[in-house]
Amino acid sequence: MGWDAGDIVATMSVTSPDSLDAALAALADNPAAHVLAGGTDMMVELNFGRRSPAPVVSVGRIPELRGIDVDRSARFVRLGAAVTFSEFLASEAASQAPALAQAARTVGSLQIRNAGTFGGNLATCSPAGDTLPVLVALSATVELASRDGRRRVPVEEFMVGPKRSALKPGEIVAGVTVPIIDGWQGFATVGTRNAMVIAVCNAALVVDRHDRSVRLAMGSVGPTILRAPEAESVAARMLFGAEPTSARADLLVEFERRASAAVSPIDDQRSTADYRRHAVGVIARRLLDRASREMP
Amino acid sequence: MSEVNGPSERFRLHVNGADREVVDAFAGASLLNVLRDHLGLPAVKGACEQGECGSCSVLLDGTLVCSCLVLAASATGREIVTLEGLTPAAGLSDVQRAFIEEGAVQCGFCTPGLITAVHDLLDRRPDPADADIREALAGNLCRCTGYGRVFAAVRTAAAWRRGEAETH
């Protein structure tokens, strides 16, 4: 580890509050403290000396952050920030947000899904975060809490850049609310194996039959999760318009082209920008193809 | 609320059924580091320290996790079980015997993590399909066996739990 022992004595401490109020008070007293949830990101940085030692407020066991609520009449699912991917997958909420369940199941390995949380995925705000394209495509709302109160932010506004979110000092993610959509939804991801990959690219497609709209959100192909309005309008035409069946193949190709055109990927160790642009169009088209065949 | 400040503060962990005092651990130390180097539990192996390899797998409140990704000082009050705690006082567990029976061990480095993960799998799902086994062990890397004998050991342990006789 790369730190001087004297720094560690001075700066490292671990607080494990029993309640959300106690956690928010601890953060208000020390806005520079790091918030620890499942540990799957922060501990890697600590283990490799990439994160300077700082006070840590551990929120993973706080009861108010661990709830899973399904409200079928108001048509939403609420996940507390410290709900793990495994807890969500084992709950009735998973069947109400099937694309989110597909994404949660692709996270890491069982060990990682048992530790990693929705709040952590949001707060880390990686462009490759597995659940983030789904949350964007589902128009989820992030709940933020600080000692001064609570506010709700659409997930698209919460993410402002690579690993940069709308969180203010002293504020934590308290939960995320996901609408239950009548229609079709799916998630697809590209990586070198099924487990333990950071996505080369991923995508979520949500078809809302109620307002006859389609939302496509793509990850790991830009600084934040990206929507593709021009592709979405093609998909809506294909699924809800009066297009003849013979136009289907052409519309799928047009949808793929517009999805690829909407992204701004980079070259990195996982992939090239060119491959990402190509691959994200392919998985977006496959999602739309599946939606058109499977939608009831 | 529990508080751990700096490297000299003591804290207590509940490990394998006993309260253990942790002294002089860095407040930012992983549970892997504390279990291995402070509490003398060498079945918890350290390799990648980033959650990739699963060789540090332990049960935390009955849930399989990578101990390298758990901040030790945040695990106060939680039930921690390592492979030492899954091993009977005399003899070996059924999963350990199945690994021997099927020759599922080569260099052995990944073995404690794998056996811990298989205990977790069979306790949740006593009769796993092959796809269940693959998904459950996808977070445990083995670079020697090619997994064939590891999967055979899981099927053998599951068969024993169904009541089929051990062959030795």
Short mmCIF file of C-alpha atoms in Angstrom, two decimals:
data_model
loop_
_atom_site.label_atom_id
_atom_site.label_comp_id
_atom_site.label_asym_id
_atom_site.label_seq_id
_atom_site.Cartn_x
_atom_site.Cartn_y
_atom_site.Cartn_z
CA MET A 1 0.00 0.00 0.00
CA GLY A 2 1.25 3.38 -0.96
CA TRP A 3 0.62 5.58 2.05
CA ASP A 4 2.68 6.93 4.85
CA ALA A 5 1.69 5.39 8.17
CA GLY A 6 1.41 8.83 9.76
CA ASP A 7 -1.27 9.87 7.23
CA ILE A 8 -3.23 6.76 8.03
CA VAL A 9 -3.22 7.47 11.75
CA ALA A 10 -4.47 10.97 11.11
CA THR A 11 -7.13 10.35 8.48
CA MET A 12 -8.48 6.82 8.48
CA SER A 13 -11.51 5.98 10.55
CA VAL A 14 -14.53 3.76 10.06
CA THR A 15 -17.99 4.65 11.34
CA SER A 16 -20.86 2.19 11.04
CA PRO A 17 -24.06 4.06 11.95
CA ASP A 18 -27.22 2.17 12.90
CA SER A 19 -29.66 4.61 11.29
CA LEU A 20 -29.89 6.87 8.26
CA ASP A 21 -30.11 9.95 10.50
CA ALA A 22 -26.91 8.94 12.27
CA ALA A 23 -25.18 8.38 8.92
CA LEU A 24 -26.32 11.76 7.58
CA ALA A 25 -25.16 13.45 10.79
CA ALA A 26 -21.77 11.77 10.48
CA LEU A 27 -21.51 12.95 6.87
CA ALA A 28 -22.63 16.48 7.74
CA ASP A 29 -19.87 16.60 10.36
CA ASN A 30 -17.36 15.38 7.83
CA PRO A 31 -18.46 16.01 4.24
CA ALA A 32 -15.14 14.64 2.93
CA ALA A 33 -15.88 11.19 4.36
CA HIS A 34 -16.20 8.33 1.90
CA VAL A 35 -19.51 6.44 1.86
CA LEU A 36 -19.05 2.68 1.87
CA ALA A 37 -21.88 0.41 0.73
CA GLY A 38 -21.07 -3.01 -0.76
CA GLY A 39 -17.35 -2.29 -1.03
CA THR A 40 -16.92 -3.79 -4.50
CA ASP A 41 -15.48 -0.56 -5.91
CA MET A 42 -14.09 1.23 -2.87
CA MET A 43 -12.19 -1.75 -1.45
CA VAL A 44 -10.36 -2.34 -4.74
CA GLU A 45 -9.17 1.25 -4.63
CA LEU A 46 -8.15 0.91 -0.96
CA ASN A 47 -6.41 -2.44 -1.55
CA PHE A 48 -4.36 -0.99 -4.40
CA GLY A 49 -3.63 2.35 -2.75
CA ARG A 50 -5.63 4.25 -5.38
CA ARG A 51 -7.84 5.95 -2.83
CA SER A 52 -6.28 8.11 -0.19
CA PRO A 53 -7.20 7.08 3.34
CA ALA A 54 -10.14 9.11 4.61
CA PRO A 55 -12.88 8.71 7.15
CA VAL A 56 -15.35 6.06 6.00
CA VAL A 57 -19.06 6.00 6.81
CA SER A 58 -20.36 2.47 6.24
CA VAL A 59 -24.05 2.49 5.25
CA GLY A 60 -24.55 -1.05 3.99
CA ARG A 61 -26.39 -2.33 7.07
CA ILE A 62 -28.68 0.63 7.73
CA PRO A 63 -32.25 -0.76 7.85
CA GLU A 64 -33.85 2.28 6.14
CA LEU A 65 -31.61 1.71 3.12
CA ARG A 66 -32.38 -1.99 2.75
CA GLY A 67 -36.07 -2.01 1.88
CA ILE A 68 -37.60 -3.44 -1.30
CA ASP A 69 -41.13 -2.17 -1.95
CA VAL A 70 -43.45 -3.14 -4.77
CA ASP A 71 -46.53 -0.95 -5.20
CA ARG A 72 -48.64 -2.50 -7.94
CA SER A 73 -51.45 0.06 -7.78
CA ALA A 74 -49.13 3.07 -7.97
CA ARG A 75 -47.03 1.02 -10.39
CA PHE A 76 -43.53 1.41 -9.03
CA VAL A 77 -40.75 -0.55 -7.39
CA ARG A 78 -38.58 1.16 -4.78
CA LEU A 79 -35.16 -0.21 -3.94
CA GLY A 80 -33.22 1.07 -0.95
CA ALA A 81 -29.70 2.14 -1.79
CA ALA A 82 -28.12 -0.71 0.19
CA VAL A 83 -30.19 -3.45 -1.48
CA THR A 84 -27.77 -5.90 -3.08
CA PHE A 85 -28.22 -7.29 -6.57
CA SER A 86 -28.80 -10.76 -5.07
CA GLU A 87 -31.47 -9.46 -2.68
CA PHE A 88 -33.28 -7.77 -5.58
CA LEU A 89 -33.06 -10.91 -7.75
CA ALA A 90 -34.59 -13.00 -4.95
CA SER A 91 -37.45 -10.54 -4.43
CA GLU A 92 -40.80 -10.09 -6.16
CA ALA A 93 -39.50 -6.75 -7.46
CA ALA A 94 -37.34 -8.60 -10.00
CA SER A 95 -40.37 -9.78 -11.98
CA GLN A 96 -41.77 -6.22 -12.08
CA ALA A 97 -38.60 -4.83 -13.67
CA PRO A 98 -37.31 -7.73 -15.77
CA ALA A 99 -34.66 -5.77 -17.67
CA LEU A 100 -33.24 -4.59 -14.35
CA ALA A 101 -33.19 -8.21 -13.21
CA GLN A 102 -31.33 -9.24 -16.36
CA ALA A 103 -28.76 -6.51 -15.74
CA ALA A 104 -28.44 -7.35 -12.03
CA ARG A 105 -27.78 -10.97 -12.91
CA THR A 106 -24.89 -10.03 -15.21
CA VAL A 107 -23.11 -8.12 -12.44
CA GLY A 108 -19.75 -9.69 -11.55
CA SER A 109 -20.13 -13.09 -9.93
CA LEU A 110 -22.33 -14.42 -7.14
CA GLN A 111 -19.87 -13.02 -4.58
CA ILE A 112 -20.07 -9.58 -6.20
CA ARG A 113 -23.88 -9.66 -6.58
CA ASN A 114 -24.10 -10.60 -2.89
CA ALA A 115 -22.16 -7.46 -1.95
CA GLY A 116 -22.74 -4.84 -4.63
CA THR A 117 -25.70 -2.47 -4.23
CA PHE A 118 -27.95 -0.31 -6.39
CA GLY A 119 -26.90 2.79 -4.45
CA GLY A 120 -23.25 1.93 -4.98
CA ASN A 121 -23.74 1.39 -8.72
CA LEU A 122 -25.40 4.83 -8.93
CA ALA A 123 -22.98 6.69 -6.65
CA THR A 124 -19.90 5.23 -8.40
CA CYS A 125 -21.55 6.41 -11.62
CA SER A 126 -19.31 4.47 -13.97
CA PRO A 127 -20.30 4.75 -17.65
CA ALA A 128 -20.06 0.92 -17.61
CA GLY A 129 -22.31 0.45 -14.56
CA ASP A 130 -24.45 -2.57 -15.37
CA THR A 131 -27.76 -1.35 -13.96
CA LEU A 132 -27.49 2.23 -15.16
CA PRO A 133 -28.73 1.89 -18.77
CA VAL A 134 -31.78 0.04 -17.46
CA LEU A 135 -32.50 2.69 -14.85
CA VAL A 136 -32.25 5.34 -17.58
CA ALA A 137 -34.46 3.41 -20.02
CA LEU A 138 -37.03 2.87 -17.27
CA SER A 139 -36.96 6.58 -16.32
CA ALA A 140 -36.02 5.77 -12.74
CA THR A 141 -35.78 8.45 -10.06
CA VAL A 142 -32.90 8.64 -7.60
CA GLU A 143 -33.60 9.67 -4.02
CA LEU A 144 -30.85 11.67 -2.36
CA ALA A 145 -30.69 12.38 1.34
CA SER A 146 -28.66 14.73 3.49
CA ARG A 147 -29.12 16.20 6.95
CA ASP A 148 -30.89 19.12 5.25
CA GLY A 149 -33.56 16.93 3.69
CA ARG A 150 -34.35 14.82 0.69
CA ARG A 151 -34.62 15.45 -3.02
CA ARG A 152 -35.53 13.33 -6.01
CA VAL A 153 -33.60 13.52 -9.26
CA PRO A 154 -34.29 11.74 -12.57
CA VAL A 155 -31.46 9.27 -13.12
CA GLU A 156 -30.51 10.99 -16.39
CA GLU A 157 -29.88 14.20 -14.45
CA PHE A 158 -28.13 12.34 -11.62
CA MET A 159 -25.35 11.18 -13.94
CA VAL A 160 -23.29 14.16 -15.06
CA GLY A 161 -20.06 12.54 -16.29
CA PRO A 162 -17.73 9.56 -15.92
CA LYS A 163 -17.80 8.78 -12.21
CA ARG A 164 -19.40 12.15 -11.59
CA SER A 165 -22.91 12.48 -10.20
CA ALA A 166 -25.22 15.17 -8.87
CA LEU A 167 -24.40 14.12 -5.27
CA LYS A 168 -23.46 17.10 -3.13
CA PRO A 169 -21.11 16.96 -0.14
CA GLY A 170 -22.88 15.40 2.81
CA GLU A 171 -25.46 13.75 0.56
CA ILE A 172 -25.96 10.05 -0.12
CA VAL A 173 -28.11 7.97 -2.42
CA ALA A 174 -31.03 6.73 -0.30
CA GLY A 175 -32.87 4.71 -2.92
CA VAL A 176 -34.14 4.44 -6.45
CA THR A 177 -37.73 4.30 -7.68
CA VAL A 178 -38.43 2.38 -10.86
CA PRO A 179 -41.76 2.59 -12.71
CA ILE A 180 -43.52 -0.68 -13.51
CA ILE A 181 -43.98 -0.47 -17.29
CA ASP A 182 -46.71 -2.16 -19.32
CA GLY A 183 -44.97 -3.35 -22.47
CA TRP A 184 -41.62 -5.00 -23.10
CA GLN A 185 -38.15 -4.48 -21.67
CA GLY A 186 -34.77 -6.11 -22.11
CA PHE A 187 -31.06 -5.70 -21.43
CA ALA A 188 -28.04 -6.90 -23.39
CA THR A 189 -24.33 -6.58 -22.75
CA VAL A 190 -21.08 -7.37 -24.54
CA GLY A 191 -18.04 -8.74 -22.74
CA THR A 192 -15.38 -11.40 -23.02
CA ARG A 193 -17.20 -13.86 -20.75
CA ASN A 194 -20.48 -14.07 -18.88
CA ALA A 195 -19.09 -13.44 -15.41
CA MET A 196 -16.72 -10.83 -14.00
CA VAL A 197 -16.60 -8.46 -16.92
CA ILE A 198 -16.80 -4.73 -17.17
CA ALA A 199 -19.05 -4.15 -20.15
CA VAL A 200 -17.51 -3.35 -23.53
CA CYS A 201 -20.94 -1.88 -24.17
CA ASN A 202 -24.46 -2.53 -22.93
CA ALA A 203 -27.96 -1.43 -23.76
CA ALA A 204 -31.48 -1.46 -22.38
CA LEU A 205 -34.67 -1.16 -24.41
CA VAL A 206 -38.02 -0.33 -22.83
CA VAL A 207 -41.27 -0.33 -24.78
CA ASP A 208 -44.07 1.51 -23.01
CA ARG A 209 -47.40 0.45 -24.46
CA HIS A 210 -49.30 2.98 -22.39
CA ASP A 211 -47.80 6.05 -24.06
CA ARG A 212 -46.65 4.16 -27.17
CA SER A 213 -43.03 5.16 -26.67
CA VAL A 214 -39.70 3.34 -26.84
CA ARG A 215 -36.61 4.24 -24.82
CA LEU A 216 -33.12 3.02 -25.69
CA ALA A 217 -30.26 3.66 -23.25
CA MET A 218 -26.68 2.61 -23.92
CA GLY A 219 -23.74 2.26 -21.54
CA SER A 220 -19.95 2.20 -21.84
CA VAL A 221 -20.22 4.13 -25.12
CA GLY A 222 -19.94 7.68 -23.80
CA PRO A 223 -19.24 9.75 -20.70
CA THR A 224 -22.65 8.91 -19.25
CA ILE A 225 -25.49 6.61 -20.25
CA LEU A 226 -26.75 7.81 -23.64
CA ARG A 227 -30.25 7.84 -25.09
CA ALA A 228 -30.87 7.69 -28.84
CA PRO A 229 -34.04 9.70 -29.62
CA GLU A 230 -33.72 9.26 -33.38
CA ALA A 231 -33.46 5.51 -33.03
CA GLU A 232 -36.32 5.50 -30.53
CA SER A 233 -38.66 7.18 -33.01
CA VAL A 234 -37.85 4.50 -35.61
CA ALA A 235 -38.62 1.80 -33.04
CA ALA A 236 -41.90 3.45 -32.05
CA ARG A 237 -42.88 3.61 -35.75
CA MET A 238 -42.03 -0.05 -36.16
CA LEU A 239 -43.92 -1.22 -33.07
CA PHE A 240 -46.87 1.19 -32.99
CA GLY A 241 -47.09 2.68 -36.49
CA ALA A 242 -48.91 1.43 -39.55
CA GLU A 243 -45.73 0.14 -41.20
CA PRO A 244 -46.24 -2.98 -43.32
CA THR A 245 -44.52 -6.16 -42.14
CA SER A 246 -42.34 -6.00 -45.25
CA ALA A 247 -40.72 -2.82 -43.87
CA ARG A 248 -39.63 -4.58 -40.68
CA ALA A 249 -36.15 -5.61 -41.81
CA ASP A 250 -35.38 -2.13 -43.15
CA LEU A 251 -36.60 -0.50 -39.94
CA LEU A 252 -34.37 -2.76 -37.83
CA VAL A 253 -31.37 -1.77 -39.95
CA GLU A 254 -32.30 1.90 -39.68
CA PHE A 255 -32.71 1.54 -35.90
CA GLU A 256 -29.26 -0.04 -35.59
CA ARG A 257 -27.69 2.71 -37.73
CA ARG A 258 -29.27 5.47 -35.65
CA ALA A 259 -28.31 3.78 -32.36
CA SER A 260 -24.67 3.53 -33.47
CA ALA A 261 -24.76 7.15 -34.62
CA ALA A 262 -25.92 8.33 -31.19
CA VAL A 263 -22.90 7.15 -29.19
CA SER A 264 -19.48 8.68 -28.56
CA PRO A 265 -17.26 5.82 -27.39
CA ILE A 266 -13.55 5.85 -26.62
CA ASP A 267 -10.67 3.43 -27.19
CA ASP A 268 -9.52 1.80 -23.95
CA GLN A 269 -8.06 -1.49 -22.75
CA ARG A 270 -11.43 -3.24 -23.03
CA SER A 271 -12.29 -2.28 -26.60
CA THR A 272 -11.90 0.15 -29.44
CA ALA A 273 -14.33 2.97 -30.09
CA ASP A 274 -15.10 1.51 -33.53
CA TYR A 275 -16.03 -1.89 -32.11
CA ARG A 276 -18.16 -0.34 -29.37
CA ARG A 277 -20.08 1.75 -31.91
CA HIS A 278 -20.70 -1.35 -34.03
CA ALA A 279 -21.51 -3.73 -31.18
CA VAL A 280 -23.91 -1.42 -29.36
CA GLY A 281 -25.91 -1.02 -32.58
CA VAL A 282 -26.06 -4.80 -32.97
CA ILE A 283 -27.32 -5.44 -29.43
CA ALA A 284 -29.80 -2.56 -29.69
CA ARG A 285 -31.19 -4.06 -32.91
CA ARG A 286 -31.43 -7.51 -31.32
CA LEU A 287 -33.36 -6.03 -28.40
CA LEU A 288 -35.82 -4.35 -30.75
CA ASP A 289 -36.14 -7.54 -32.79
CA ARG A 290 -36.95 -9.48 -29.61
CA ALA A 291 -39.40 -6.79 -28.47
CA SER A 292 -41.27 -6.95 -31.78
CA ARG A 293 -41.55 -10.73 -31.59
CA GLU A 294 -42.27 -11.10 -27.89
CA MET A 295 -44.45 -8.12 -27.08
CA PRO A 296 -47.89 -9.38 -26.06
CA MET B 1 -22.89 2.78 16.03
CA SER B 2 -19.40 1.35 15.95
CA GLU B 3 -16.32 3.49 15.48
CA VAL B 4 -12.82 2.42 14.54
CA ASN B 5 -10.19 5.15 14.38
CA GLY B 6 -6.65 4.88 13.10
CA PRO B 7 -4.48 1.78 13.19
CA SER B 8 -4.21 1.29 16.93
CA GLU B 9 -7.88 1.01 17.81
CA ARG B 10 -9.08 -2.48 18.66
CA PHE B 11 -12.22 -3.98 17.30
CA ARG B 12 -13.98 -7.29 17.64
CA LEU B 13 -15.07 -9.66 14.92
CA HIS B 14 -17.26 -12.73 15.32
CA VAL B 15 -15.44 -15.43 13.37
CA ASN B 16 -16.28 -19.13 13.18
CA GLY B 17 -18.48 -18.88 16.26
CA ALA B 18 -16.03 -17.02 18.48
CA ASP B 19 -15.38 -13.38 19.35
CA ARG B 20 -11.93 -12.41 18.17
CA GLU B 21 -10.06 -9.26 19.12
CA VAL B 22 -8.31 -7.49 16.24
CA VAL B 23 -5.33 -5.46 17.41
CA ASP B 24 -3.13 -3.11 15.39
CA ALA B 25 -4.88 -3.59 12.08
CA PHE B 26 -4.98 -0.67 9.63
CA ALA B 27 -8.50 0.79 9.77
CA GLY B 28 -8.66 0.46 5.99
CA ALA B 29 -7.64 -3.21 6.02
CA SER B 30 -9.72 -5.74 4.16
CA LEU B 31 -11.36 -8.62 5.97
CA LEU B 32 -9.07 -10.90 3.94
CA ASN B 33 -6.02 -9.21 5.41
CA VAL B 34 -7.36 -9.34 8.97
CA LEU B 35 -8.53 -12.97 8.80
CA ARG B 36 -5.25 -14.19 7.31
CA ASP B 37 -2.62 -12.02 8.89
CA HIS B 38 -4.16 -11.01 12.21
CA LEU B 39 -6.42 -13.93 13.10
CA GLY B 40 -4.36 -16.79 11.63
CA LEU B 41 -6.94 -18.26 9.26
CA PRO B 42 -4.89 -19.31 6.22
CA ALA B 43 -7.75 -20.95 4.29
CA VAL B 44 -8.65 -17.41 3.27
CA LYS B 45 -6.34 -16.92 0.29
CA GLY B 46 -5.25 -13.57 -1.06
CA ALA B 47 -4.62 -13.35 -4.80
CA CYS B 48 -6.27 -10.62 -6.86
CA GLU B 49 -7.56 -8.39 -4.03
CA GLN B 50 -10.19 -7.02 -6.42
CA GLY B 51 -12.99 -9.57 -6.24
CA GLU B 52 -12.04 -11.34 -9.49
CA CYS B 53 -10.72 -14.68 -8.26
CA GLY B 54 -12.88 -15.79 -5.34
CA SER B 55 -10.00 -17.40 -3.45
CA CYS B 56 -10.78 -15.25 -0.39
CA SER B 57 -14.47 -16.29 -0.32
CA VAL B 58 -16.10 -16.37 3.12
CA LEU B 59 -19.65 -16.39 4.44
CA LEU B 60 -20.78 -13.07 5.90
CA ASP B 61 -24.09 -13.44 7.74
CA GLY B 62 -24.54 -16.61 5.69
CA THR B 63 -23.89 -14.90 2.34
CA LEU B 64 -20.92 -15.73 0.12
CA VAL B 65 -18.67 -12.73 -0.44
CA CYS B 66 -15.08 -11.95 -1.33
CA SER B 67 -13.41 -11.00 1.95
CA CYS B 68 -10.96 -8.76 0.05
CA LEU B 69 -13.92 -6.46 -0.71
CA VAL B 70 -15.14 -6.23 2.89
CA LEU B 71 -13.72 -3.48 5.08
CA ALA B 72 -12.81 -5.45 8.21
CA ALA B 73 -13.62 -2.62 10.59
CA SER B 74 -17.14 -2.40 9.11
CA ALA B 75 -17.81 -6.11 9.77
CA THR B 76 -18.18 -5.78 13.53
CA GLY B 77 -21.31 -7.53 14.80
CA ARG B 78 -21.57 -9.77 11.76
CA GLU B 79 -21.26 -13.54 11.57
CA ILE B 80 -18.12 -14.47 9.62
CA VAL B 81 -17.45 -18.08 8.62
CA THR B 82 -14.29 -19.22 6.86
CA LEU B 83 -13.51 -22.68 5.53
CA GLU B 84 -11.91 -23.42 8.92
CA GLY B 85 -15.40 -22.94 10.38
CA LEU B 86 -17.03 -25.20 7.78
CA THR B 87 -14.57 -28.02 8.52
CA PRO B 88 -15.71 -30.42 11.26
CA ALA B 89 -13.54 -30.61 14.38
CA ALA B 90 -12.62 -34.15 13.35
CA GLY B 91 -12.43 -35.23 9.73
CA LEU B 92 -13.58 -33.32 6.67
CA SER B 93 -16.86 -31.94 5.33
CA ASP B 94 -18.72 -33.81 2.60
CA VAL B 95 -17.63 -31.22 0.04
CA GLN B 96 -14.00 -31.57 1.09
CA ARG B 97 -14.24 -35.38 0.80
CA ALA B 98 -15.87 -35.05 -2.62
CA PHE B 99 -13.01 -32.84 -3.85
CA ILE B 100 -10.56 -35.57 -2.79
CA GLU B 101 -12.70 -38.35 -4.24
CA GLU B 102 -12.91 -36.66 -7.65
CA GLY B 103 -9.30 -35.38 -7.74
CA ALA B 104 -10.58 -31.81 -7.95
CA VAL B 105 -7.44 -30.32 -6.39
CA GLN B 106 -4.26 -29.55 -8.27
CA CYS B 107 -2.13 -26.70 -6.95
CA GLY B 108 -4.74 -26.13 -4.27
CA PHE B 109 -4.63 -22.36 -4.10
CA CYS B 110 -8.22 -21.83 -5.26
CA THR B 111 -9.51 -24.87 -3.38
CA PRO B 112 -10.61 -23.29 -0.06
CA GLY B 113 -12.55 -20.58 -1.90
CA LEU B 114 -14.13 -23.13 -4.22
CA ILE B 115 -15.11 -25.44 -1.37
CA THR B 116 -16.63 -22.51 0.54
CA ALA B 117 -18.60 -21.55 -2.59
CA VAL B 118 -19.78 -25.15 -3.06
CA HIS B 119 -20.96 -25.33 0.57
CA ASP B 120 -22.92 -22.14 -0.08
CA LEU B 121 -24.37 -23.53 -3.33
CA LEU B 122 -25.45 -26.90 -1.90
CA ASP B 123 -26.94 -25.28 1.20
CA ARG B 124 -29.07 -23.05 -1.03
CA ARG B 125 -29.70 -25.56 -3.80
CA PRO B 126 -29.15 -29.19 -2.81
CA ASP B 127 -29.58 -30.60 -6.31
CA PRO B 128 -28.05 -28.09 -8.72
CA ALA B 129 -28.21 -28.45 -12.50
CA ASP B 130 -24.93 -28.07 -14.36
CA ALA B 131 -25.86 -24.51 -15.35
CA ASP B 132 -26.47 -23.69 -11.66
CA ILE B 133 -23.04 -25.07 -10.76
CA ARG B 134 -21.35 -23.03 -13.48
CA GLU B 135 -23.11 -19.84 -12.47
CA ALA B 136 -22.42 -20.40 -8.76
CA LEU B 137 -18.71 -20.98 -9.33
CA ALA B 138 -18.18 -18.31 -12.02
CA GLY B 139 -16.54 -16.10 -9.41
CA ASN B 140 -13.92 -18.68 -8.40
CA LEU B 141 -10.96 -18.88 -10.75
CA CYS B 142 -9.00 -22.12 -11.07
CA ARG B 143 -6.10 -22.10 -13.49
CA CYS B 144 -5.15 -25.78 -13.09
CA THR B 145 -8.08 -28.13 -13.31
CA GLY B 146 -10.12 -26.82 -16.20
CA TYR B 147 -13.08 -27.21 -13.80
CA GLY B 148 -14.16 -30.67 -15.03
CA ARG B 149 -13.20 -32.42 -11.82
CA VAL B 150 -14.44 -29.53 -9.72
CA PHE B 151 -17.90 -29.86 -11.29
CA ALA B 152 -17.71 -33.63 -10.77
CA ALA B 153 -16.97 -33.02 -7.08
CA VAL B 154 -20.04 -30.78 -6.76
CA ARG B 155 -22.23 -33.44 -8.40
CA THR B 156 -20.74 -36.10 -6.12
CA ALA B 157 -21.31 -34.07 -2.94
CA ALA B 158 -24.88 -33.37 -4.09
CA ALA B 159 -25.43 -37.10 -4.68
CA TRP B 160 -24.16 -37.89 -1.19
CA ARG B 161 -26.55 -35.32 0.26
CA ARG B 162 -29.38 -37.06 -1.61
CA GLY B 163 -28.42 -40.21 0.26
CA GLU B 164 -26.39 -42.02 -2.36
CA ALA B 165 -23.64 -44.02 -0.66
CA GLU B 166 -20.09 -42.76 -0.57
CA THR B 167 -17.82 -45.01 -2.59
CA HIS B 168 -14.94 -45.07 -0.16
#
